[in-house]
Short mmCIF file of C-alpha atoms in Angstrom, two decimals:
data_model
loop_
_atom_site.label_atom_id
_atom_site.label_comp_id
_atom_site.label_asym_id
_atom_site.label_seq_id
_atom_site.Cartn_x
_atom_site.Cartn_y
_atom_site.Cartn_z
CA UNK A 1 8.18 16.67 1.21
CA UNK A 2 7.17 18.58 4.22
CA UNK A 3 5.92 16.25 6.28
CA UNK A 4 2.28 17.29 8.16
CA UNK A 5 2.41 17.18 12.47
CA UNK A 6 2.51 13.33 13.39
CA UNK A 7 1.89 11.44 9.84
CA UNK A 8 4.24 9.07 10.10
CA UNK A 9 2.77 6.92 6.68
CA UNK A 10 1.71 7.89 3.48
CA UNK A 11 0.82 4.31 1.48
CA UNK A 12 -0.07 4.59 -2.48
CA UNK A 13 -1.93 2.36 -3.54
CA UNK A 14 -2.22 2.90 -7.28
CA UNK A 15 -5.72 1.10 -9.23
CA UNK A 16 -7.15 -0.40 -12.32
CA UNK A 17 -9.41 -2.69 -12.64
CA UNK A 18 -8.83 -4.96 -10.03
CA UNK A 19 -12.82 -4.93 -8.03
CA UNK A 20 -12.67 -8.06 -7.29
CA UNK A 21 -9.69 -8.33 -5.05
CA UNK A 22 -9.79 -4.31 -3.74
CA UNK A 23 -11.76 -4.54 -1.10
CA UNK A 24 -9.72 -7.38 0.26
CA UNK A 25 -6.44 -5.16 0.14
CA UNK A 26 -8.32 -1.39 1.60
CA UNK A 27 -9.63 -3.67 4.54
CA UNK A 28 -6.09 -4.47 4.81
CA UNK A 29 -4.77 -1.36 5.30
CA UNK A 30 -7.73 -0.58 7.84
CA UNK A 31 -6.54 -2.93 10.23
CA UNK A 32 -2.89 -2.23 10.28
CA UNK A 33 -1.86 -1.82 14.47
CA UNK A 34 -0.54 1.64 13.61
CA UNK A 35 -2.82 4.82 14.90
CA UNK A 36 -5.02 5.81 12.34
CA UNK A 37 -3.61 9.22 12.69
CA UNK A 38 0.09 8.11 12.29
CA UNK A 39 -1.01 7.36 8.43
CA UNK A 40 -2.62 7.76 5.08
CA UNK A 41 -3.88 5.54 2.29
CA UNK A 42 -3.53 7.12 -1.23
CA UNK A 43 -5.55 5.34 -3.84
CA UNK A 44 -5.10 6.96 -7.47
CA UNK A 45 -7.25 5.39 -9.55
CA UNK A 46 -6.54 4.89 -13.15
CA UNK A 47 -10.04 5.39 -15.18
CA UNK A 48 -11.06 1.92 -13.95
CA UNK A 49 -13.92 0.56 -16.35
CA UNK A 50 -15.15 -1.61 -13.38
CA UNK A 51 -15.71 -1.07 -10.29
CA UNK A 52 -12.85 -0.05 -8.50
CA UNK A 53 -13.03 3.58 -8.25
CA UNK A 54 -16.70 2.99 -6.72
CA UNK A 55 -14.61 0.67 -3.49
CA UNK A 56 -12.41 3.18 -2.89
CA UNK A 57 -14.95 5.46 -3.10
CA UNK A 58 -16.77 3.21 -0.26
CA UNK A 59 -13.74 3.24 1.88
CA UNK A 60 -12.96 6.75 1.83
CA UNK A 61 -16.44 7.90 3.52
CA UNK A 62 -15.79 5.57 6.10
CA UNK A 63 -12.12 6.02 6.76
CA UNK A 64 -10.76 10.10 7.90
CA UNK A 65 -7.14 8.82 6.51
CA UNK A 66 -8.31 7.48 3.36
CA UNK A 67 -7.75 10.27 0.22
CA UNK A 68 -8.68 8.78 -3.48
CA UNK A 69 -7.59 10.54 -6.73
CA UNK A 70 -9.39 10.00 -9.75
CA UNK A 71 -7.28 10.55 -13.12
CA UNK A 72 -9.52 11.64 -15.73
CA UNK A 73 -7.88 9.04 -18.25
CA UNK A 74 -5.83 6.15 -18.16
CA UNK A 75 -2.35 6.54 -18.05
CA UNK A 76 0.34 4.57 -20.22
CA UNK A 77 2.85 2.84 -18.70
CA UNK A 78 1.09 0.80 -15.80
CA UNK A 79 1.98 2.69 -12.24
CA UNK A 80 4.28 4.79 -12.87
CA UNK A 81 2.51 7.78 -13.58
CA UNK A 82 -0.08 7.22 -10.74
CA UNK A 83 2.56 5.59 -8.38
CA UNK A 84 4.21 9.42 -9.06
CA UNK A 85 1.10 11.34 -8.96
CA UNK A 86 0.96 10.16 -5.14
CA UNK A 87 4.05 10.57 -4.26
CA UNK A 88 3.43 14.13 -4.89
CA UNK A 89 0.47 14.28 -2.65
CA UNK A 90 2.48 12.03 -0.07
CA UNK A 91 2.25 13.84 3.64
CA UNK A 92 3.97 11.34 5.20
CA UNK A 93 7.85 11.36 6.81
CA UNK A 94 7.89 7.87 4.14
CA UNK A 95 6.28 6.53 1.66
CA UNK A 96 4.69 3.05 1.31
CA UNK A 97 3.10 1.51 -1.71
CA UNK A 98 0.77 -1.90 -1.88
CA UNK A 99 -0.34 -3.79 -4.84
CA UNK A 100 -4.20 -3.64 -5.51
CA UNK A 101 -4.73 -6.94 -5.80
CA UNK A 102 -2.46 -7.61 -2.42
CA UNK A 103 -3.43 -7.80 1.70
CA UNK A 104 -0.63 -7.29 3.91
CA UNK A 105 -0.59 -8.32 7.44
CA UNK A 106 -1.57 -6.49 10.34
CA UNK A 107 1.21 -5.51 11.39
CA UNK A 108 3.25 -5.00 8.20
CA UNK A 109 3.97 -1.03 8.23
CA UNK A 110 4.78 -0.94 12.44
CA UNK A 111 7.42 -3.50 11.47
CA UNK A 112 8.72 -1.86 8.68
CA UNK A 113 8.33 2.15 10.37
CA UNK A 114 10.04 0.91 13.74
CA UNK A 115 12.79 -0.97 11.30
CA UNK A 116 13.34 2.18 9.61
CA UNK A 117 13.38 4.49 12.50
CA UNK A 118 15.24 2.22 14.61
CA UNK A 119 18.04 1.85 12.21
CA UNK A 120 17.61 5.72 10.89
CA UNK A 121 17.34 3.84 7.11
CA UNK A 122 15.61 5.51 4.48
CA UNK A 123 14.15 1.94 3.34
CA UNK A 124 12.77 -0.95 4.79
CA UNK A 125 11.78 -4.22 2.44
CA UNK A 126 9.71 -6.86 4.11
CA UNK A 127 8.97 -10.48 2.66
CA UNK A 128 6.21 -11.37 1.02
CA UNK A 129 4.63 -14.69 0.01
CA UNK A 130 2.47 -15.69 -2.80
CA UNK A 131 -1.54 -17.21 -2.51
CA UNK A 132 -2.79 -19.25 -5.10
CA UNK A 133 -6.44 -18.98 -5.51
CA UNK A 134 -7.13 -21.94 -7.14
CA UNK A 135 -5.65 -23.88 -4.57
CA UNK A 136 -5.22 -21.62 -1.61
CA UNK A 137 -1.67 -22.09 -1.01
CA UNK A 138 0.31 -20.38 0.24
CA UNK A 139 4.47 -20.20 -0.43
CA UNK A 140 7.46 -18.48 -0.42
CA UNK A 141 8.71 -16.09 -2.66
CA UNK A 142 10.73 -16.74 -5.78
CA UNK A 143 13.03 -14.65 -4.57
CA UNK A 144 13.63 -15.92 -0.87
CA UNK A 145 17.15 -17.76 -2.09
CA UNK A 146 18.24 -14.48 -3.33
CA UNK A 147 17.83 -12.79 -0.59
CA UNK A 148 18.88 -15.71 1.45
CA UNK A 149 22.20 -15.29 -0.45
CA UNK A 150 23.00 -11.31 -0.61
CA UNK A 151 22.41 -11.66 3.20
CA UNK A 152 19.19 -9.84 3.74
CA UNK A 153 17.27 -11.84 5.81
#
């Protein structure tokens, strides 16, 4: 993969019929503390039948570091094909992924990049929390105990 000057990160978001969640997800990327010209957001729409593509196109029109690729037909196998499509066109030194129904802390990708660069790592992983839409409760991730037991907290 050829790195474009100054582009540190390509964030890939496979999208399929997630209109109720997508704006919040993409907005969390707009709010990242990284400089806008140091990362790109690649939205791969897997032939959504709701307004997901229109929402993504709206972000693409407003933010120069957003790119939207609309696949001509829904691909079999969940997010595999859309994710691989994003990887093929990514221009950053690092690749990040975000589920289209999730949102991230404004400093998340800056912190992951800093950790990767500091430790010359090929992979950086972070923790997550779960949000219950009905109760608005925030709980630790279900795999936190596993990570703690492995000494990787």
